[in-house]
Structures are given as structure tokens and as C-alpha cells.
Amino acid sequence: MAKKIIAISSIKGGVGKTTVAANLGSAIVRLYGKKVLIVDANFSAPNLGIHFGYMNVPITVQDVLDGKAKYQSAIYEHSEGIHVMPGLLRGKFLKKWTFSKLINKLKKHYDIILIDTSPILEELSQVIAVADELIFIATPDYPSLNTVLQLSNYVKRKITVKGVILNMVKNRSFELKEKDVNLVSELDLLGAIPYNIGVQKSVANFSPYCLKSTYSNVFRAYKRILPKILD
């Protein structure tokens, strides 16, 4: 498995982008035993840390980018072995070269870096500049996939778009299917994550679902998706 920096993206709220990023990283650790770091690059609305119980940490990625702390001090190791670099809401825009410099330092120490991105294009462009690939997260409906198509058209000449992961799938008759995803988004469907109330409960318990429920339908879905991402 080659080292990779993967951006997790969506410009539509409510699709579970950060939840998927947290569970992807967790599933990689559980299934492959790789050294994984998840970075919160949603500078306008950071909440990755909440998924791991890091809500009021003393040092965040913003402190590192502001030059107030070393990057090592902004990395927190979860009890299951996954590393997290949480964010904090700041009003100041960050320079692209500063973020690129940070990621270039971090990639020397990890097998996989997942970056939870911002829906704001100016912030997303910072991630695109350093990531190897981008994965879109969507729900199985036309508004969600339409935003994927629009964003894909914007970024596809700047980064390799790996495909789309459908999240919170309930298998209702009105939901879009794989052929619809290919038609609407013009991208490959990497897989579908079924809706499971346990995922929402795990957020409330500050621990990704895939770290605890390795026999669930959700974990099995991530298990099927990961080979397509990590090839």
C-alpha cells in the first residue's frame, strides 16, 4: 500500500462528510493496522475533533499554521491508535503555502493522511494543492449529487477524483441507485454506507462507529470500500 493523502469533500451540508472521514480512518486502522492521521481542514466550521472527544484541546491545527505551536503538539492519539489533528474556528484566512508546508511535514510520518475539507472553495483549494486524491461524500438524492457534479467540474483538472461514497442509504425506492450516481455525477461509485442509528449514537459518545462495531453492516460497507481507495 503506497502512502496517500486523501481529501474527503462535500459542499452540501448534512451528508455526513466528517462522520465518513472519521470512520474511514478508523476502519483503516482496524483492518490494515496502518498509521493514520485525520486533519481538520474545515477552517470555517471545524468539528472533526468532536467525533473523537477532542472538543476543548489546548492546541489545534490553527495554532500550528499561525506559527504558535509545533505540529507534534496538535496531534492527539485516540485510545484505538488513530491520530487526530483537530481544528478551531478562527476568523483569519490561512495562506495556501502554510498548509502545504504542514502537510509535507506530516506525510513523512504516516501511511495515510485523511483531510476533512471545507465547503468553501477558497479553503478547499489549499487541500487540493497537497492531496493525492479526492473523494466526494453524498446522500442518495439529486440535490446532493448535483453539488458533487458541480464541484467535480471545478476540481477535476487539479486533482485525481477517486469517486463518490453514498452515505446514510436507506434503500428506499426513491433513492438514487448506482447507475443514477454514474449518470448524474459522472463519477464512479466507490460504495454505499447504510443508514444506522448506531452511527449517530457513536457521535454522541465521541467515538467513531467503526472503532467499536466491527460486525455491523456499516463496518462491512467500509471494508468493501477501502480496497478501492487504498489500491
PDB file of C-alpha atoms in Angstrom:
ATOM      1  CA  MET A   1       0.000   0.000   0.000  1.00  0.00           C
ATOM      2  CA  ALA A   2       1.523   3.301  -1.097  1.00  0.00           C
ATOM      3  CA  LYS A   3       1.425   6.334   1.169  1.00  0.00           C
ATOM      4  CA  LYS A   4      -1.521   8.579   0.340  1.00  0.00           C
ATOM      5  CA  ILE A   5      -3.033  11.933   1.197  1.00  0.00           C
ATOM      6  CA  ILE A   6      -6.779  11.772   0.589  1.00  0.00           C
ATOM      7  CA  ALA A   7      -9.185  14.702   0.727  1.00  0.00           C
ATOM      8  CA  ILE A   8     -12.754  13.992   1.864  1.00  0.00           C
ATOM      9  CA  SER A   9     -15.105  16.566   0.362  1.00  0.00           C
ATOM     10  CA  SER A  10     -18.647  17.833   0.006  1.00  0.00           C
ATOM     11  CA  ILE A  11     -20.022  21.340  -0.401  1.00  0.00           C
ATOM     12  CA  LYS A  12     -23.509  20.339   0.715  1.00  0.00           C
ATOM     13  CA  GLY A  13     -24.165  20.146   4.425  1.00  0.00           C
ATOM     14  CA  GLY A  14     -25.872  17.243   6.125  1.00  0.00           C
ATOM     15  CA  VAL A  15     -24.319  14.414   4.104  1.00  0.00           C
ATOM     16  CA  GLY A  16     -22.094  13.174   6.945  1.00  0.00           C
ATOM     17  CA  LYS A  17     -18.735  14.106   5.401  1.00  0.00           C
ATOM     18  CA  THR A  18     -16.872  14.399   8.692  1.00  0.00           C
ATOM     19  CA  THR A  19     -18.510  11.254  10.062  1.00  0.00           C
ATOM     20  CA  VAL A  20     -17.344   9.330   6.995  1.00  0.00           C
ATOM     21  CA  ALA A  21     -13.824  10.750   7.300  1.00  0.00           C
ATOM     22  CA  ALA A  22     -13.641   9.664  10.953  1.00  0.00           C
ATOM     23  CA  ASN A  23     -14.924   6.171  10.174  1.00  0.00           C
ATOM     24  CA  LEU A  24     -12.742   5.702   7.097  1.00  0.00           C
ATOM     25  CA  GLY A  25      -9.669   6.434   9.173  1.00  0.00           C
ATOM     26  CA  SER A  26     -10.883   4.167  11.955  1.00  0.00           C
ATOM     27  CA  ALA A  27     -11.604   1.296   9.565  1.00  0.00           C
ATOM     28  CA  ILE A  28      -8.133   1.600   8.001  1.00  0.00           C
ATOM     29  CA  VAL A  29      -6.551   1.285  11.434  1.00  0.00           C
ATOM     30  CA  ARG A  30      -8.724  -1.686  12.406  1.00  0.00           C
ATOM     31  CA  LEU A  31      -8.398  -3.594   9.121  1.00  0.00           C
ATOM     32  CA  TYR A  32      -4.905  -2.713   7.907  1.00  0.00           C
ATOM     33  CA  GLY A  33      -3.023  -1.636  11.016  1.00  0.00           C
ATOM     34  CA  LYS A  34      -1.651   1.405   9.217  1.00  0.00           C
ATOM     35  CA  LYS A  35      -0.542   4.648  10.793  1.00  0.00           C
ATOM     36  CA  VAL A  36      -3.369   7.074  10.046  1.00  0.00           C
ATOM     37  CA  LEU A  37      -3.791  10.784  10.698  1.00  0.00           C
ATOM     38  CA  ILE A  38      -7.007  12.741  10.125  1.00  0.00           C
ATOM     39  CA  VAL A  39      -6.608  16.512   9.770  1.00  0.00           C
ATOM     40  CA  ASP A  40      -9.429  19.020  10.205  1.00  0.00           C
ATOM     41  CA  ALA A  41      -9.081  21.449   7.299  1.00  0.00           C
ATOM     42  CA  ASN A  42     -12.644  22.730   7.542  1.00  0.00           C
ATOM     43  CA  PHE A  43     -11.376  26.048   8.833  1.00  0.00           C
ATOM     44  CA  SER A  44     -14.768  27.756   8.669  1.00  0.00           C
ATOM     45  CA  ALA A  45     -16.650  25.083  10.660  1.00  0.00           C
ATOM     46  CA  PRO A  46     -14.262  22.581  12.268  1.00  0.00           C
ATOM     47  CA  ASN A  47     -15.836  19.676  14.151  1.00  0.00           C
ATOM     48  CA  LEU A  48     -13.689  16.620  13.426  1.00  0.00           C
ATOM     49  CA  GLY A  49     -12.388  16.596  16.998  1.00  0.00           C
ATOM     50  CA  ILE A  50     -15.883  16.081  18.398  1.00  0.00           C
ATOM     51  CA  HIS A  51     -16.065  12.648  16.779  1.00  0.00           C
ATOM     52  CA  PHE A  52     -13.095  11.561  18.910  1.00  0.00           C
ATOM     53  CA  GLY A  53     -13.906  13.506  22.073  1.00  0.00           C
ATOM     54  CA  TYR A  54     -11.472  16.362  21.402  1.00  0.00           C
ATOM     55  CA  MET A  55     -13.643  19.428  21.931  1.00  0.00           C
ATOM     56  CA  ASN A  56     -11.562  21.786  24.029  1.00  0.00           C
ATOM     57  CA  VAL A  57      -7.996  20.845  23.242  1.00  0.00           C
ATOM     58  CA  PRO A  58      -5.279  23.392  24.082  1.00  0.00           C
ATOM     59  CA  ILE A  59      -3.550  23.279  20.685  1.00  0.00           C
ATOM     60  CA  THR A  60      -5.130  22.844  17.252  1.00  0.00           C
ATOM     61  CA  VAL A  61      -4.076  22.843  13.615  1.00  0.00           C
ATOM     62  CA  GLN A  62      -4.742  26.587  13.510  1.00  0.00           C
ATOM     63  CA  ASP A  63      -2.134  27.184  16.228  1.00  0.00           C
ATOM     64  CA  VAL A  64       0.408  25.313  14.128  1.00  0.00           C
ATOM     65  CA  LEU A  65      -0.493  27.238  10.980  1.00  0.00           C
ATOM     66  CA  ASP A  66      -0.301  30.518  12.904  1.00  0.00           C
ATOM     67  CA  GLY A  67       3.225  29.606  13.994  1.00  0.00           C
ATOM     68  CA  LYS A  68       2.252  29.436  17.671  1.00  0.00           C
ATOM     69  CA  ALA A  69       2.953  25.724  18.183  1.00  0.00           C
ATOM     70  CA  LYS A  70       4.848  22.795  16.711  1.00  0.00           C
ATOM     71  CA  TYR A  71       2.782  20.328  14.704  1.00  0.00           C
ATOM     72  CA  GLN A  72       3.571  17.448  17.090  1.00  0.00           C
ATOM     73  CA  SER A  73       1.698  19.209  19.903  1.00  0.00           C
ATOM     74  CA  ALA A  74      -1.513  19.479  17.831  1.00  0.00           C
ATOM     75  CA  ILE A  75      -1.748  15.720  17.178  1.00  0.00           C
ATOM     76  CA  TYR A  76      -3.861  13.675  19.586  1.00  0.00           C
ATOM     77  CA  GLU A  77      -3.746   9.873  19.727  1.00  0.00           C
ATOM     78  CA  HIS A  78      -7.055   8.137  20.250  1.00  0.00           C
ATOM     79  CA  SER A  79      -7.112   5.079  22.502  1.00  0.00           C
ATOM     80  CA  GLU A  80      -7.502   2.849  19.420  1.00  0.00           C
ATOM     81  CA  GLY A  81      -4.327   4.201  17.829  1.00  0.00           C
ATOM     82  CA  ILE A  82      -5.690   6.646  15.270  1.00  0.00           C
ATOM     83  CA  HIS A  83      -4.164  10.144  15.278  1.00  0.00           C
ATOM     84  CA  VAL A  84      -6.289  13.288  15.004  1.00  0.00           C
ATOM     85  CA  MET A  85      -5.377  16.934  14.388  1.00  0.00           C
ATOM     86  CA  PRO A  86      -8.466  18.916  15.444  1.00  0.00           C
ATOM     87  CA  GLY A  87      -9.376  22.408  14.330  1.00  0.00           C
ATOM     88  CA  LEU A  88     -10.749  25.521  15.973  1.00  0.00           C
ATOM     89  CA  LEU A  89     -12.905  28.254  14.492  1.00  0.00           C
ATOM     90  CA  ARG A  90     -10.824  31.295  13.561  1.00  0.00           C
ATOM     91  CA  GLY A  91     -11.726  34.400  11.602  1.00  0.00           C
ATOM     92  CA  LYS A  92      -8.406  34.606   9.813  1.00  0.00           C
ATOM     93  CA  PHE A  93      -7.840  33.046   6.405  1.00  0.00           C
ATOM     94  CA  LEU A  94      -4.800  30.801   6.137  1.00  0.00           C
ATOM     95  CA  LYS A  95      -2.239  31.054   3.389  1.00  0.00           C
ATOM     96  CA  LYS A  96      -2.037  28.128   0.997  1.00  0.00           C
ATOM     97  CA  TRP A  97       1.712  27.696   1.291  1.00  0.00           C
ATOM     98  CA  THR A  98       1.462  27.438   5.090  1.00  0.00           C
ATOM     99  CA  PHE A  99      -0.937  24.492   4.905  1.00  0.00           C
ATOM    100  CA  SER A 100       1.116  22.810   2.177  1.00  0.00           C
ATOM    101  CA  LYS A 101       4.229  23.115   4.300  1.00  0.00           C
ATOM    102  CA  LEU A 102       2.457  21.462   7.246  1.00  0.00           C
ATOM    103  CA  ILE A 103       1.131  18.519   5.221  1.00  0.00           C
ATOM    104  CA  ASN A 104       4.530  17.945   3.614  1.00  0.00           C
ATOM    105  CA  LYS A 105       5.986  17.575   7.102  1.00  0.00           C
ATOM    106  CA  LEU A 106       3.220  15.284   8.304  1.00  0.00           C
ATOM    107  CA  LYS A 107       3.310  12.877   5.364  1.00  0.00           C
ATOM    108  CA  LYS A 108       6.767  11.704   6.352  1.00  0.00           C
ATOM    109  CA  HIS A 109       5.301  10.107   9.481  1.00  0.00           C
ATOM    110  CA  TYR A 110       2.058   8.491   8.283  1.00  0.00           C
ATOM    111  CA  ASP A 111       0.892   5.812   5.866  1.00  0.00           C
ATOM    112  CA  ILE A 112      -2.421   7.542   5.229  1.00  0.00           C
ATOM    113  CA  ILE A 113      -3.484  11.132   5.850  1.00  0.00           C
ATOM    114  CA  LEU A 114      -7.185  11.916   5.506  1.00  0.00           C
ATOM    115  CA  ILE A 115      -8.122  15.576   5.265  1.00  0.00           C
ATOM    116  CA  ASP A 116     -11.627  16.654   6.221  1.00  0.00           C
ATOM    117  CA  THR A 117     -12.210  19.601   3.883  1.00  0.00           C
ATOM    118  CA  SER A 118     -14.195  22.814   3.915  1.00  0.00           C
ATOM    119  CA  PRO A 119     -17.211  23.502   1.666  1.00  0.00           C
ATOM    120  CA  ILE A 120     -15.683  26.906   0.922  1.00  0.00           C
ATOM    121  CA  LEU A 121     -13.781  26.726  -2.360  1.00  0.00           C
ATOM    122  CA  GLU A 122     -11.019  29.075  -1.245  1.00  0.00           C
ATOM    123  CA  GLU A 123     -10.264  26.815   1.725  1.00  0.00           C
ATOM    124  CA  LEU A 124     -10.697  23.626  -0.300  1.00  0.00           C
ATOM    125  CA  SER A 125      -8.080  24.833  -2.781  1.00  0.00           C
ATOM    126  CA  GLN A 126      -5.462  24.632  -0.023  1.00  0.00           C
ATOM    127  CA  VAL A 127      -6.151  20.926   0.379  1.00  0.00           C
ATOM    128  CA  ILE A 128      -6.270  20.228  -3.353  1.00  0.00           C
ATOM    129  CA  ALA A 129      -2.771  21.659  -3.643  1.00  0.00           C
ATOM    130  CA  VAL A 130      -1.304  18.920  -1.408  1.00  0.00           C
ATOM    131  CA  ALA A 131      -3.674  15.927  -1.614  1.00  0.00           C
ATOM    132  CA  ASP A 132      -3.107  12.989  -3.963  1.00  0.00           C
ATOM    133  CA  GLU A 133      -6.779  12.151  -4.424  1.00  0.00           C
ATOM    134  CA  LEU A 134     -10.234  13.447  -3.575  1.00  0.00           C
ATOM    135  CA  ILE A 135     -13.331  11.501  -2.546  1.00  0.00           C
ATOM    136  CA  PHE A 136     -16.814  13.012  -2.579  1.00  0.00           C
ATOM    137  CA  ILE A 137     -19.430  12.209   0.042  1.00  0.00           C
ATOM    138  CA  ALA A 138     -23.100  12.428  -0.924  1.00  0.00           C
ATOM    139  CA  THR A 139     -26.501  11.183   0.087  1.00  0.00           C
ATOM    140  CA  PRO A 140     -28.596   9.260  -2.491  1.00  0.00           C
ATOM    141  CA  ASP A 141     -30.593  12.231  -3.819  1.00  0.00           C
ATOM    142  CA  TYR A 142     -30.381  14.632  -6.751  1.00  0.00           C
ATOM    143  CA  PRO A 143     -29.522  17.837  -4.828  1.00  0.00           C
ATOM    144  CA  SER A 144     -26.556  16.147  -3.163  1.00  0.00           C
ATOM    145  CA  LEU A 145     -25.229  14.577  -6.352  1.00  0.00           C
ATOM    146  CA  ASN A 146     -25.775  17.776  -8.304  1.00  0.00           C
ATOM    147  CA  THR A 147     -23.400  19.601  -5.955  1.00  0.00           C
ATOM    148  CA  VAL A 148     -20.902  16.756  -6.434  1.00  0.00           C
ATOM    149  CA  LEU A 149     -21.090  17.234 -10.202  1.00  0.00           C
ATOM    150  CA  GLN A 150     -20.541  20.977  -9.890  1.00  0.00           C
ATOM    151  CA  LEU A 151     -17.594  20.600  -7.546  1.00  0.00           C
ATOM    152  CA  SER A 152     -16.109  17.797  -9.631  1.00  0.00           C
ATOM    153  CA  ASN A 153     -16.124  20.022 -12.689  1.00  0.00           C
ATOM    154  CA  TYR A 154     -14.284  22.644 -10.657  1.00  0.00           C
ATOM    155  CA  VAL A 155     -11.538  20.388  -9.262  1.00  0.00           C
ATOM    156  CA  LYS A 156     -11.043  17.549 -11.762  1.00  0.00           C
ATOM    157  CA  ARG A 157      -8.222  19.295 -13.616  1.00  0.00           C
ATOM    158  CA  LYS A 158      -6.426  19.997 -10.361  1.00  0.00           C
ATOM    159  CA  ILE A 159      -6.602  16.650  -8.555  1.00  0.00           C
ATOM    160  CA  THR A 160      -7.474  12.995  -9.171  1.00  0.00           C
ATOM    161  CA  VAL A 161     -11.103  12.419  -8.203  1.00  0.00           C
ATOM    162  CA  LYS A 162     -11.371   8.843  -6.946  1.00  0.00           C
ATOM    163  CA  GLY A 163     -15.143   8.703  -6.867  1.00  0.00           C
ATOM    164  CA  VAL A 164     -18.241   9.063  -4.688  1.00  0.00           C
ATOM    165  CA  ILE A 165     -19.302   7.398  -1.453  1.00  0.00           C
ATOM    166  CA  LEU A 166     -23.035   7.418  -0.792  1.00  0.00           C
ATOM    167  CA  ASN A 167     -23.826   7.859   2.889  1.00  0.00           C
ATOM    168  CA  MET A 168     -26.922   7.174   5.019  1.00  0.00           C
ATOM    169  CA  VAL A 169     -28.501   4.904   2.420  1.00  0.00           C
ATOM    170  CA  LYS A 170     -31.896   3.515   3.489  1.00  0.00           C
ATOM    171  CA  ASN A 171     -32.647   1.524   0.301  1.00  0.00           C
ATOM    172  CA  ARG A 172     -35.902   3.345  -0.287  1.00  0.00           C
ATOM    173  CA  SER A 173     -37.465   3.149  -3.754  1.00  0.00           C
ATOM    174  CA  PHE A 174     -36.989   6.888  -4.348  1.00  0.00           C
ATOM    175  CA  GLU A 175     -33.266   6.864  -3.545  1.00  0.00           C
ATOM    176  CA  LEU A 176     -30.746   7.039  -6.358  1.00  0.00           C
ATOM    177  CA  LYS A 177     -29.011   3.811  -7.342  1.00  0.00           C
ATOM    178  CA  GLU A 178     -25.518   3.120  -8.683  1.00  0.00           C
ATOM    179  CA  LYS A 179     -26.462   3.752 -12.313  1.00  0.00           C
ATOM    180  CA  ASP A 180     -28.007   7.062 -11.281  1.00  0.00           C
ATOM    181  CA  VAL A 181     -24.830   8.082  -9.467  1.00  0.00           C
ATOM    182  CA  ASN A 182     -22.749   7.401 -12.571  1.00  0.00           C
ATOM    183  CA  LEU A 183     -25.238   9.289 -14.743  1.00  0.00           C
ATOM    184  CA  VAL A 184     -25.751  12.337 -12.516  1.00  0.00           C
ATOM    185  CA  SER A 185     -22.252  12.812 -11.086  1.00  0.00           C
ATOM    186  CA  GLU A 186     -20.258  11.290 -13.988  1.00  0.00           C
ATOM    187  CA  LEU A 187     -18.084   9.604 -11.344  1.00  0.00           C
ATOM    188  CA  ASP A 188     -17.534   6.060 -10.086  1.00  0.00           C
ATOM    189  CA  LEU A 189     -19.463   4.904  -7.060  1.00  0.00           C
ATOM    190  CA  LEU A 190     -16.945   3.626  -4.513  1.00  0.00           C
ATOM    191  CA  GLY A 191     -19.622   2.207  -2.261  1.00  0.00           C
ATOM    192  CA  ALA A 192     -22.676   2.891  -0.129  1.00  0.00           C
ATOM    193  CA  ILE A 193     -22.829   3.272   3.645  1.00  0.00           C
ATOM    194  CA  PRO A 194     -26.178   2.130   5.052  1.00  0.00           C
ATOM    195  CA  TYR A 195     -28.102   4.292   7.469  1.00  0.00           C
ATOM    196  CA  ASN A 196     -27.638   3.012  11.010  1.00  0.00           C
ATOM    197  CA  ILE A 197     -28.783   4.832  14.140  1.00  0.00           C
ATOM    198  CA  GLY A 198     -25.681   3.487  15.862  1.00  0.00           C
ATOM    199  CA  VAL A 199     -23.557   5.903  13.834  1.00  0.00           C
ATOM    200  CA  GLN A 200     -25.421   8.880  15.298  1.00  0.00           C
ATOM    201  CA  LYS A 201     -25.151   7.379  18.773  1.00  0.00           C
ATOM    202  CA  SER A 202     -21.409   6.947  18.329  1.00  0.00           C
ATOM    203  CA  VAL A 203     -21.050  10.656  17.552  1.00  0.00           C
ATOM    204  CA  ALA A 204     -22.850  11.413  20.808  1.00  0.00           C
ATOM    205  CA  ASN A 205     -20.407   9.052  22.546  1.00  0.00           C
ATOM    206  CA  PHE A 206     -17.378  10.739  20.937  1.00  0.00           C
ATOM    207  CA  SER A 207     -16.013   7.621  19.243  1.00  0.00           C
ATOM    208  CA  PRO A 208     -16.359   6.571  15.571  1.00  0.00           C
ATOM    209  CA  TYR A 209     -18.711   3.657  14.985  1.00  0.00           C
ATOM    210  CA  CYS A 210     -16.100   1.622  13.107  1.00  0.00           C
ATOM    211  CA  LEU A 211     -13.850   1.520  16.153  1.00  0.00           C
ATOM    212  CA  LYS A 212     -16.439  -0.362  18.184  1.00  0.00           C
ATOM    213  CA  SER A 213     -18.902  -2.190  15.930  1.00  0.00           C
ATOM    214  CA  THR A 214     -16.745  -4.329  13.670  1.00  0.00           C
ATOM    215  CA  TYR A 215     -19.560  -6.793  12.912  1.00  0.00           C
ATOM    216  CA  SER A 216     -22.135  -4.208  11.796  1.00  0.00           C
ATOM    217  CA  ASN A 217     -23.463  -3.580   8.297  1.00  0.00           C
ATOM    218  CA  VAL A 218     -21.727  -0.182   8.422  1.00  0.00           C
ATOM    219  CA  PHE A 219     -18.310  -1.675   9.122  1.00  0.00           C
ATOM    220  CA  ARG A 220     -18.805  -4.254   6.370  1.00  0.00           C
ATOM    221  CA  ALA A 221     -19.594  -1.432   3.938  1.00  0.00           C
ATOM    222  CA  TYR A 222     -16.364   0.384   4.806  1.00  0.00           C
ATOM    223  CA  LYS A 223     -14.497  -2.906   4.470  1.00  0.00           C
ATOM    224  CA  ARG A 224     -15.753  -3.234   0.881  1.00  0.00           C
ATOM    225  CA  ILE A 225     -14.881   0.374   0.050  1.00  0.00           C
ATOM    226  CA  LEU A 226     -11.334   0.521   1.420  1.00  0.00           C
ATOM    227  CA  PRO A 227      -9.605  -1.654  -1.229  1.00  0.00           C
ATOM    228  CA  LYS A 228     -10.893   0.719  -3.908  1.00  0.00           C
ATOM    229  CA  ILE A 229      -9.442   3.684  -2.051  1.00  0.00           C
ATOM    230  CA  LEU A 230      -6.131   2.213  -0.975  1.00  0.00           C
ATOM    231  CA  ASP A 231      -5.127   0.434  -4.199  1.00  0.00           C
TER     232      ASP A 231
END
